[in-house]
XYZ file of C-alpha atoms in Angstrom:
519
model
C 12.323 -35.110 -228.677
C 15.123 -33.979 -226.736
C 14.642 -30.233 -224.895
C 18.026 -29.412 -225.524
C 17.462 -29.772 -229.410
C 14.866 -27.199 -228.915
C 15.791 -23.412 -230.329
C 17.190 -21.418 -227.807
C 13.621 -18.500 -227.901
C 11.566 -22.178 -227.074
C 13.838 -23.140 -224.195
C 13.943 -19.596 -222.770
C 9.980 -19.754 -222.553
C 9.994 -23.096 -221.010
C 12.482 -22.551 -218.228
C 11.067 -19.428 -217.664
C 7.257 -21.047 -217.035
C 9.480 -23.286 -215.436
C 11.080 -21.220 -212.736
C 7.748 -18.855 -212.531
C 5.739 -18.529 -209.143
C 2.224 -17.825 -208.455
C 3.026 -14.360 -208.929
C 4.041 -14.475 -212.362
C 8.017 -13.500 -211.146
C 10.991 -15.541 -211.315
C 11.708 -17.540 -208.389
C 15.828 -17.025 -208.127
C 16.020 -20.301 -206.336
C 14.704 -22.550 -209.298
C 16.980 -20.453 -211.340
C 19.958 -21.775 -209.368
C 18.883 -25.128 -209.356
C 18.781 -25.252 -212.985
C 22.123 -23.989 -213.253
C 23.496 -26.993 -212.598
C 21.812 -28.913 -215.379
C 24.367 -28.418 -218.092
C 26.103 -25.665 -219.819
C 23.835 -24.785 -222.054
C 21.018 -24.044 -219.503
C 23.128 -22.037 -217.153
C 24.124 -20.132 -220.390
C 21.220 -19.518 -221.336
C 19.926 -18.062 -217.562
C 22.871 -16.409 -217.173
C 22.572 -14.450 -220.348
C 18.970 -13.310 -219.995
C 18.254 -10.680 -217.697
C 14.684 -11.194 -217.248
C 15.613 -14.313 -214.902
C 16.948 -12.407 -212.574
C 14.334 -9.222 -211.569
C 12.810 -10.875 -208.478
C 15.013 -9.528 -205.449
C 14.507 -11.307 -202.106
C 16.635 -8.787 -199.582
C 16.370 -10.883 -196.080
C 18.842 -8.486 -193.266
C 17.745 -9.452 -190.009
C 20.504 -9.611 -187.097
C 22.927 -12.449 -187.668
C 20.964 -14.144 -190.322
C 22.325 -11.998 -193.047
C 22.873 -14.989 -194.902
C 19.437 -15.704 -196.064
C 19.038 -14.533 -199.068
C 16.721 -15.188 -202.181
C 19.172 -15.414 -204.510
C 21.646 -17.658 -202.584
C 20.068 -19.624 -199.908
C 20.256 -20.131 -196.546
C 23.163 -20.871 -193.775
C 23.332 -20.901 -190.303
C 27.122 -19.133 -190.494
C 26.500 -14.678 -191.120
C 28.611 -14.119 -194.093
C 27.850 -10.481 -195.188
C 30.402 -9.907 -197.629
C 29.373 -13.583 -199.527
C 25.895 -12.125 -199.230
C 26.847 -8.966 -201.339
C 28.740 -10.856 -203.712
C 25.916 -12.867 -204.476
C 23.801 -10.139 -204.131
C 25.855 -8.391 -206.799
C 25.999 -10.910 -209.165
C 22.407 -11.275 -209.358
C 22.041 -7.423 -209.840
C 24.499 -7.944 -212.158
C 22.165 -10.730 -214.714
C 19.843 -8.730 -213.926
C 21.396 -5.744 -216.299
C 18.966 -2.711 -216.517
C 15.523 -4.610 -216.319
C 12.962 -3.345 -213.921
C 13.289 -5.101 -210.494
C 10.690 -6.517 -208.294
C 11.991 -6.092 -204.582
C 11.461 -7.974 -201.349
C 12.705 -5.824 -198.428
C 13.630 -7.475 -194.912
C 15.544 -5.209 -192.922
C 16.429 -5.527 -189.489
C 19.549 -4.180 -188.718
C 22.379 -1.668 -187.166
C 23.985 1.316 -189.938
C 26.542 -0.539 -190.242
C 25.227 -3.345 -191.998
C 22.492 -1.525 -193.755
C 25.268 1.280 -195.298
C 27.264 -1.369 -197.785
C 23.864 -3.201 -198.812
C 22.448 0.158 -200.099
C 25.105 1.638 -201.157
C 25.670 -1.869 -203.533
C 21.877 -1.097 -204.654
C 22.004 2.181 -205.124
C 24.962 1.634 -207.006
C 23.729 -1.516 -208.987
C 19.749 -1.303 -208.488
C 18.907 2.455 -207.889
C 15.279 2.716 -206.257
C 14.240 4.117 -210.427
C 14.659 0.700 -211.578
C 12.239 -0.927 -208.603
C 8.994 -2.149 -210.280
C 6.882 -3.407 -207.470
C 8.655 -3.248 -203.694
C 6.784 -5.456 -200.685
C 7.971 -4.396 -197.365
C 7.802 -6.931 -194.652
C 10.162 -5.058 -192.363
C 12.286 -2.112 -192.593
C 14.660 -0.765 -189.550
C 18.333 0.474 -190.355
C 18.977 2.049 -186.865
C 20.959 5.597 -187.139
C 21.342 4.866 -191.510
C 20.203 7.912 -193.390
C 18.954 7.152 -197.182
C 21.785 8.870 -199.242
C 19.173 10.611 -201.961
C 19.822 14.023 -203.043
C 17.467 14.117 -206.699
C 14.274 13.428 -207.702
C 14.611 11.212 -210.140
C 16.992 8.758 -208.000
C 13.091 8.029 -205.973
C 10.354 5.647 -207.139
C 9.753 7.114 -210.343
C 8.882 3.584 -211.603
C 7.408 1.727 -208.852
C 3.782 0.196 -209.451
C 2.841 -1.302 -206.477
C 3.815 -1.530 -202.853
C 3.047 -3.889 -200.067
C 3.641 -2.902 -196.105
C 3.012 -5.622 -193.909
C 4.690 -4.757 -190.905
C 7.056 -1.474 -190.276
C 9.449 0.635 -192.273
C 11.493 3.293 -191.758
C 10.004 6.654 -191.781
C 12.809 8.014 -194.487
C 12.063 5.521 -196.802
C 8.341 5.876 -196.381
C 8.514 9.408 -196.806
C 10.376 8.638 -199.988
C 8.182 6.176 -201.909
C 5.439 8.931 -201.053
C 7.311 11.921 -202.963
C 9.007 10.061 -205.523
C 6.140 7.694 -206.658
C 4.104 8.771 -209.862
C 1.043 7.886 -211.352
C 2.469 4.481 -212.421
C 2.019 2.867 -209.076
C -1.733 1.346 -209.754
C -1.831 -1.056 -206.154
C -1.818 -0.058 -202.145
C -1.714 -3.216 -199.498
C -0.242 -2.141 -196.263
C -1.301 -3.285 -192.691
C -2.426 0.076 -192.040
C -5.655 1.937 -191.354
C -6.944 4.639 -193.949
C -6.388 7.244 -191.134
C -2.630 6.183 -191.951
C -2.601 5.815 -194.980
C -4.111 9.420 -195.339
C -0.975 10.577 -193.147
C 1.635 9.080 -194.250
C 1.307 7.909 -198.106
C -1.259 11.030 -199.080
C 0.103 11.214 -203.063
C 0.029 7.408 -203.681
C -3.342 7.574 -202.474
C -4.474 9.775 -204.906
C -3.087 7.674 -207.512
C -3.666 4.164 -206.625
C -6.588 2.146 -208.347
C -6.490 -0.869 -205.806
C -6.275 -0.152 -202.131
C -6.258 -2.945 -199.351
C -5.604 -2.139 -195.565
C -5.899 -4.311 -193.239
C -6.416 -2.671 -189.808
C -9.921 -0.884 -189.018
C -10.158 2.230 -189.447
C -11.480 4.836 -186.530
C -14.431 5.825 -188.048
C -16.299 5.608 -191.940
C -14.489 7.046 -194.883
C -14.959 7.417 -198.538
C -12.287 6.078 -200.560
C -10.694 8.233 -203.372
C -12.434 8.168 -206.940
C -9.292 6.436 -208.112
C -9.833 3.678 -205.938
C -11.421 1.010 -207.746
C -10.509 -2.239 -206.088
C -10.876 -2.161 -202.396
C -10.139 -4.647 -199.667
C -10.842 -3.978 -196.140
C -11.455 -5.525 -192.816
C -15.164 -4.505 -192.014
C -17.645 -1.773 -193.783
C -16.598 0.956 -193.139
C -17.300 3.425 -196.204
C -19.521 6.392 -196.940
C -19.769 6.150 -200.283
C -19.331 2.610 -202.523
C -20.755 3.783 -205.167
C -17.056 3.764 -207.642
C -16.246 0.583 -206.734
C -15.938 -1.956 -208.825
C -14.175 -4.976 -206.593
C -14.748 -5.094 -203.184
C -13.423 -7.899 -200.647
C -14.289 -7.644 -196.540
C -11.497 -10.045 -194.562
C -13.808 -9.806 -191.298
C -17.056 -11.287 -190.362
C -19.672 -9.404 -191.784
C -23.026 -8.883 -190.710
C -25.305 -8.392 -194.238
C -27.319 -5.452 -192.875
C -25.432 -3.396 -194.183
C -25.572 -4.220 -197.724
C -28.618 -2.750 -197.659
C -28.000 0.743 -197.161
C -25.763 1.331 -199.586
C -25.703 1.836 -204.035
C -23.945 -1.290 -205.924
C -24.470 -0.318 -208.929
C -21.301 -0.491 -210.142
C -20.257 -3.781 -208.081
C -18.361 -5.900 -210.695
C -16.876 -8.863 -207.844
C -17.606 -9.460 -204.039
C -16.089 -11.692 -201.700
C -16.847 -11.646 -197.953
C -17.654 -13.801 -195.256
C -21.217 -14.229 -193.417
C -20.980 -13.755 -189.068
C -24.040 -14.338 -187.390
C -27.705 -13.807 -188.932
C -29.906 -14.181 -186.159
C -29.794 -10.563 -185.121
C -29.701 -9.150 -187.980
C -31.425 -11.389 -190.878
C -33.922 -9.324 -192.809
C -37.324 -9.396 -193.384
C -37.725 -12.421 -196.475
C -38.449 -9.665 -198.722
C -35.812 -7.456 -198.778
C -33.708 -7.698 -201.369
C -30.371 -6.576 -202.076
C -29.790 -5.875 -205.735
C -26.431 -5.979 -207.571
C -27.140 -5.200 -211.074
C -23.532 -5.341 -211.789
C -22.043 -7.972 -210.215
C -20.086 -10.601 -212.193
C -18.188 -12.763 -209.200
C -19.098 -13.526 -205.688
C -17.415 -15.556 -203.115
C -18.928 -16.100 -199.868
C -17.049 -17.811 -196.716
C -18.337 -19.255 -193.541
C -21.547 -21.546 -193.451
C -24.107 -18.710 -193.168
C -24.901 -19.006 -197.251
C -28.633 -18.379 -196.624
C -27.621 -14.672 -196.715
C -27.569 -14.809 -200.165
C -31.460 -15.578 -200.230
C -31.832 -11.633 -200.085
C -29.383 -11.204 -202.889
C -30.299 -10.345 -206.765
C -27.537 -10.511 -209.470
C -28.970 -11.163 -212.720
C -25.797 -10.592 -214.303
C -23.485 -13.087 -211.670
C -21.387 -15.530 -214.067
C -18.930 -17.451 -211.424
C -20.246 -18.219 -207.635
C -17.896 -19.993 -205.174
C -18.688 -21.337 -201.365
C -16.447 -21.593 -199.413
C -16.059 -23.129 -196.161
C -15.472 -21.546 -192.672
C -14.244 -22.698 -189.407
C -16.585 -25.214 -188.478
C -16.945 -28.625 -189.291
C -17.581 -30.119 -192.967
C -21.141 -30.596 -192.186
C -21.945 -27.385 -190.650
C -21.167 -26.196 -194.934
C -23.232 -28.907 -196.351
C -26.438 -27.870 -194.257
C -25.731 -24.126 -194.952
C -25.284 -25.234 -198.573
C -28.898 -27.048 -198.615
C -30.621 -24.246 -196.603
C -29.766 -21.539 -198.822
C -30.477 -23.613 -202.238
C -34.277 -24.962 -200.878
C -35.181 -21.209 -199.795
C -37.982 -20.119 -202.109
C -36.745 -16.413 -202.155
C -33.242 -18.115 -203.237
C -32.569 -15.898 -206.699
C -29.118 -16.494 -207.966
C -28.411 -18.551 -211.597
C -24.963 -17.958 -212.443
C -24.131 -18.653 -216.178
C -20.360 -19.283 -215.453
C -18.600 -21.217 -212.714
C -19.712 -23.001 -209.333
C -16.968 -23.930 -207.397
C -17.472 -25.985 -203.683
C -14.507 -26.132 -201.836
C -15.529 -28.928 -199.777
C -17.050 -32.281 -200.077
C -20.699 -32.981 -201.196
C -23.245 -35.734 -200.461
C -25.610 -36.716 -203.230
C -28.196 -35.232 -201.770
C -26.983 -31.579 -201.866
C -24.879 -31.722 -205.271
C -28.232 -33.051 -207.243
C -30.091 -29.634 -204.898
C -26.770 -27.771 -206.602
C -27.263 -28.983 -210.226
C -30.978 -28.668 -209.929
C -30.395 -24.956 -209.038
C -28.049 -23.767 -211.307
C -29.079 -24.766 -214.663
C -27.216 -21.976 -216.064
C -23.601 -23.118 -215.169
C -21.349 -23.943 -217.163
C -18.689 -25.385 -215.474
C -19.023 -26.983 -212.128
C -15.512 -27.908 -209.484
C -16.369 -29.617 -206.736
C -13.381 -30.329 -204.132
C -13.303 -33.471 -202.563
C -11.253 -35.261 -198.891
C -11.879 -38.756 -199.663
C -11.410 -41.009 -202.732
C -13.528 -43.533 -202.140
C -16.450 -40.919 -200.739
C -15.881 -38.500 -204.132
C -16.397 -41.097 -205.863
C -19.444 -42.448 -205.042
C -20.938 -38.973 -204.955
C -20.034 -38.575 -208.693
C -21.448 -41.878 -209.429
C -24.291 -41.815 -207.709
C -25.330 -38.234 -208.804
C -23.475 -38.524 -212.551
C -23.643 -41.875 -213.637
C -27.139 -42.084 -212.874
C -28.285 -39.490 -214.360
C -31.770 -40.540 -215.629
C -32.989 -41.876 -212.070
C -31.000 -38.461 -210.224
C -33.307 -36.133 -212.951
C -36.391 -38.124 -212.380
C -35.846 -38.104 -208.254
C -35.323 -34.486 -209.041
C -38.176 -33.536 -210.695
C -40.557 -35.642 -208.668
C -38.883 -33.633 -204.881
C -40.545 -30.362 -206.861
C -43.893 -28.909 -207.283
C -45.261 -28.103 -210.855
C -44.392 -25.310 -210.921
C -40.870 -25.480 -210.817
C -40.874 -28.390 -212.852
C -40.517 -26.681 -216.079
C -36.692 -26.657 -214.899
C -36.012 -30.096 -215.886
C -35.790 -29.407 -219.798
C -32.819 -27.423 -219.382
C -30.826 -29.552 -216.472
C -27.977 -30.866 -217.838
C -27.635 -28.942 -220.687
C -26.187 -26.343 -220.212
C -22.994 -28.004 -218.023
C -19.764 -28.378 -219.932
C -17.129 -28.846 -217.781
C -16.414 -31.087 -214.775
C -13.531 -30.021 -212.643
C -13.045 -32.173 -209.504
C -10.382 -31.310 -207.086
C -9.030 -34.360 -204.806
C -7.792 -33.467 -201.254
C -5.417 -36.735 -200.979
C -2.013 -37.564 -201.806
C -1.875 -39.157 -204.975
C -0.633 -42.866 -204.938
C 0.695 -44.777 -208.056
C -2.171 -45.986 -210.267
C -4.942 -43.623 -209.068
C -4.802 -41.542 -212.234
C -5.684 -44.746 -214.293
C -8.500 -45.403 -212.003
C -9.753 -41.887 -212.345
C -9.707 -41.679 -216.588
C -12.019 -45.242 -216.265
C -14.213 -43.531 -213.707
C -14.411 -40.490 -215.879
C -14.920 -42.185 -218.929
C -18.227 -44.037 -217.574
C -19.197 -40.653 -216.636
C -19.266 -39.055 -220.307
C -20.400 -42.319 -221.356
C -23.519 -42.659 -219.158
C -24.593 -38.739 -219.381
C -24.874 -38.882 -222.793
C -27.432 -36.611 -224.601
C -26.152 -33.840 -222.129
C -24.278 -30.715 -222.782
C -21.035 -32.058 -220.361
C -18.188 -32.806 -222.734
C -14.811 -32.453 -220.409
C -14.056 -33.613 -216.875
C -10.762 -32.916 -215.337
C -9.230 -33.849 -212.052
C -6.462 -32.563 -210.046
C -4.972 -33.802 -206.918
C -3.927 -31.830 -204.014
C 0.122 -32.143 -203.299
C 0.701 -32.552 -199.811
C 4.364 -33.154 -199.331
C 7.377 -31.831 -197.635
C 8.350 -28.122 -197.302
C 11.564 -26.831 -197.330
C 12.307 -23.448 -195.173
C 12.889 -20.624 -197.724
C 13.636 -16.862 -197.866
C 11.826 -14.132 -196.559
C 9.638 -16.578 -194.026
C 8.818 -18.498 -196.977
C 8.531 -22.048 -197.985
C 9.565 -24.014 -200.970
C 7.571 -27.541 -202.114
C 9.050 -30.469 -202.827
C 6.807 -31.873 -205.807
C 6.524 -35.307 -206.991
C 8.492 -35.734 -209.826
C 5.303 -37.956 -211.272
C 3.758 -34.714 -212.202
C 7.293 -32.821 -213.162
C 4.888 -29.802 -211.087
C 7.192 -26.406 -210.787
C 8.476 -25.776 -207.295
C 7.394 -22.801 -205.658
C 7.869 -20.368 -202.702
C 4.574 -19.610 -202.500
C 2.103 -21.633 -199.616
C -1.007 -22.156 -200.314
C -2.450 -25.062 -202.024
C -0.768 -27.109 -204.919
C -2.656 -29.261 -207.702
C -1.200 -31.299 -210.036
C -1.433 -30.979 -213.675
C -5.232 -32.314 -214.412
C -6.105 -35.400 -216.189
C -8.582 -34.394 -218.856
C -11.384 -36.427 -220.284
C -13.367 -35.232 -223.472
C -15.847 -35.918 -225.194
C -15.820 -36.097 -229.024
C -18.336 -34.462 -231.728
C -21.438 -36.441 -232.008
C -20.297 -39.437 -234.669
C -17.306 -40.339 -232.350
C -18.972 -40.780 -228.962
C -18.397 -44.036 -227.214
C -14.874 -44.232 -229.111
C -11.737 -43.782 -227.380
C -9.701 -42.432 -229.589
C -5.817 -41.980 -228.356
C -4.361 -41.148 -225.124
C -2.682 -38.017 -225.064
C 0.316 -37.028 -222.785
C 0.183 -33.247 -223.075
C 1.582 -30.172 -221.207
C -1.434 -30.189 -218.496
C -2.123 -33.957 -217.891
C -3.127 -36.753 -219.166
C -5.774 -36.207 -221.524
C -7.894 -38.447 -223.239
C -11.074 -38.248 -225.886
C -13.893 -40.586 -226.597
């Protein structure tokens, strides 16, 4: 069928997933890359506001230029960079904006640029604002009523400096919309400087240490921190620690109410606990633990933990895989989550049977991959031989842990394997026969799906703000984004159909995710 034949409410959702980044927002670059498609696309961007909200403001000396919404170029053009900056304000009519700020510049430049947004984008209409930099010299904000502040903001993001009129600002202005806190601040400064947001916010993250213990707010739910450093944990729901962490002192404090964790494990050998001392999360639904150190989680209890992921630290591949198989043969080892198990880095067959073998409760397992021909044979050797990998099992443990077998297997429904390799022409044909002898020889199991994704690792192009945008292969039609981080293709899926139809393939489907196919 031809997308243009589409009706127009259709086509609006799929360019909008289209030009979407991680965040959810509307990257302004895809938007003026589609522009140029044909009439009727750029008419239909151009008449929908909600294209245009995300507002990338990059001023910094004489690279005025860069700008979300038109680019880069190496020639300062300030009054082409309000144009376009007006125009996009403009589209944008009166929707809520989401604002970038970059500001590194003399009054004079900063005085036109605001006085365009306060004219076309007063602060009211700002939705979310993340601050990299802001520094306007001698400019003085030109605000003289209440409701011209940040009556309408929701969350704010200070990475490195802004201007202490502006800050002083968001603080008055801001009301109990604004739910989210990150700034590269202590809570000694955020106490000084942003003391009614505080009291307001539900998710705080700093990320300098702080001078001493606190006790966050009772507002603050979702916290995010560098090292412990609290008094009181005992209203938080979702805590993440960005340092090292010693696990001592998990035990002296109350987690009742811990819903999601995710820290990473420094050294043990000073600090390990006695075997029996156990740290109990009652509450907890999702951890994440970093480094190698997982045998910390030996003194953990979480009889209500649904998704677990590992992931690995600085060291080398196999420094993971033996803290992996240390922490899963540990008698005092507790944790069966009922959810998802996700490795982010390769497994021998050795430790992925210890992994099954463990978590009987899972229900969907990703395992992440650097090698074809190595994640293959792990998956084979551990997957399509099932039989001899549950006998080898069973036999490695003592009777009284072999009452495990009757539920291994069957409780597993998804496969999701992630592949850290460019993709080449032809592997995704090799990968739906290598999948299909894997639903075909673990038969009688619960596992009915496997899906498989490949890492993109191609070309970046410089964008806005510090940014970078990635050149996808046009294989997988994959949506270009600003954002780094890592990229997967759409996943092939495999699945397995109801009981009379197994060991039929059915029909090959091409659908919006992949290439799916049933048997």
């Amino acid at each position: 069928m031809n997308i243009n034949r589409l009706p127009p409410e259709i086509l609006k959702l799929i360019l909008f997933e289209a030009v979407k980044e991680e965040s959810g927002k509307p990257s302004t670059v895809a938007n003026h890359r589609l522009l140029g498609v044909c009439f009727q696309w750029k008419n239909l961007l151009v008449t929908n506001p909600g294209f245009w909200t995300n507002v990338h403001i990059w001023l910094v000396g004489d690279q005025s230029e860069r700008i979300h919404s038109g680019g880069m170029s190496s020639t300062p053009n300030p009054d082409r960079y309000l144009k376009m900056l007006d125009l996009q304000l403009q589209r944008a009519g009166s929707n809520l904006l989401d604002v970038f700020l970059c500001i590194d510049v003399e009054a004079e430049l900063a005085r036109p640029f605001f006085g365009l947004m306060l004219h076309r984008a007063p602060f009211r209409r700002w939705r979310t604002l993340e601050i990299l930099k802001v520094n306007w010299g001698s400019y003085a904000l030109p605000i003289t009523r209440e409701d011209d502040g940040f009556v309408n903001l929701e969350s704010i993001e200070i990475s490195y400096e802004c201007e202490p009129d502006l800050v002083r600002l968001i603080d008055r202005t801001a009301t109990s919309k604004v739910t989210v806190f990150h700034a590269n601040l202590s809570f000694e400064e955020v106490q000084e400087f942003f003391p009614n947001i505080l009291s307001k916010i539900s998710e705080l993250e700093l990320g300098i240490e702080s001078r001493g213990d606190f006790s966050p707010p009772p507002n603050v739910v979702t916290l995010t921190l560098p090292s412990f450093q609290l008094n009181s944990l005992s209203h938080i729901l979702h805590l993440t620690l960005t340092y090292r962490q010693s696990i001592t002192p998990f035990f002296i404090h109350d987690w009742t109410n811990l819903v999601s964790l995710d820290f990473i494990v420094g050294d043990l050998h000073s600090s390990l606990p006695p075997a029996q001392q156990i740290v109990s999360f009652p509450s907890l639904e999702t951890l994440i633990i970093r480094g190698t150190l997982y045998i910390a989680l030996a003194h953990f209890s979480a009889p209500r933990l649904r998704d677990l992921q590992f992931i690995d630290g600085w060291n080398s591949v196999l420094d993971s895989v033996d803290g992996l198989h240390e922490v899963l043969s540990h008698p005092s080892f507790l944790l069966s989550p009922s959810g998802v198990i996700e490795v982010h880095f390769p497994l021998n067959k050795k430790t992925l049977t210890d992994l099954i073998w463990a978590f009987p409760l899972m229900k969907t397992l990703k395992l992440h991959f650097e090698e074809d021909y190595d994640g293959w044979e792990t998956v084979k050797s551990v997957f399509c031989n099932w039989r001899t990998t549950k006998r080898m099992a069973i036999q490695s443990e003592t009777e009284a842990t072999s009452s495990h077998s009757t539920v291994l297997m069957q409780q597993l429904v998804s496969l999701d394997l992630r592949l850290k390799w460019d993709y080449e022409e032809g592997m995704s044909e090799d990968w739906k026969v290598r999948m299909l002898k894997v639903l075909e020889d673990t038969k009688g199991t619960s596992l009915n799906e496997i899906r498989c994704s490949w890492m993109i690792r191609t070309d970046y192009m410089p964008g806005p703000g510090g940014s970078y945008i990635l050149l996808v292969p046009s294989i997988f039609q994959t949506i270009v984004s600003p954002d780094l981080g890592p990229k997967w293709t759409p996943p092939i899926i495999c699945q397995r159909q109801p009981d009379e139809k197994k060991g039929e393939i059915l029909e090959d489907i091409q659908g919006n995710e992949g290439n799916n196919m049933l048997i």
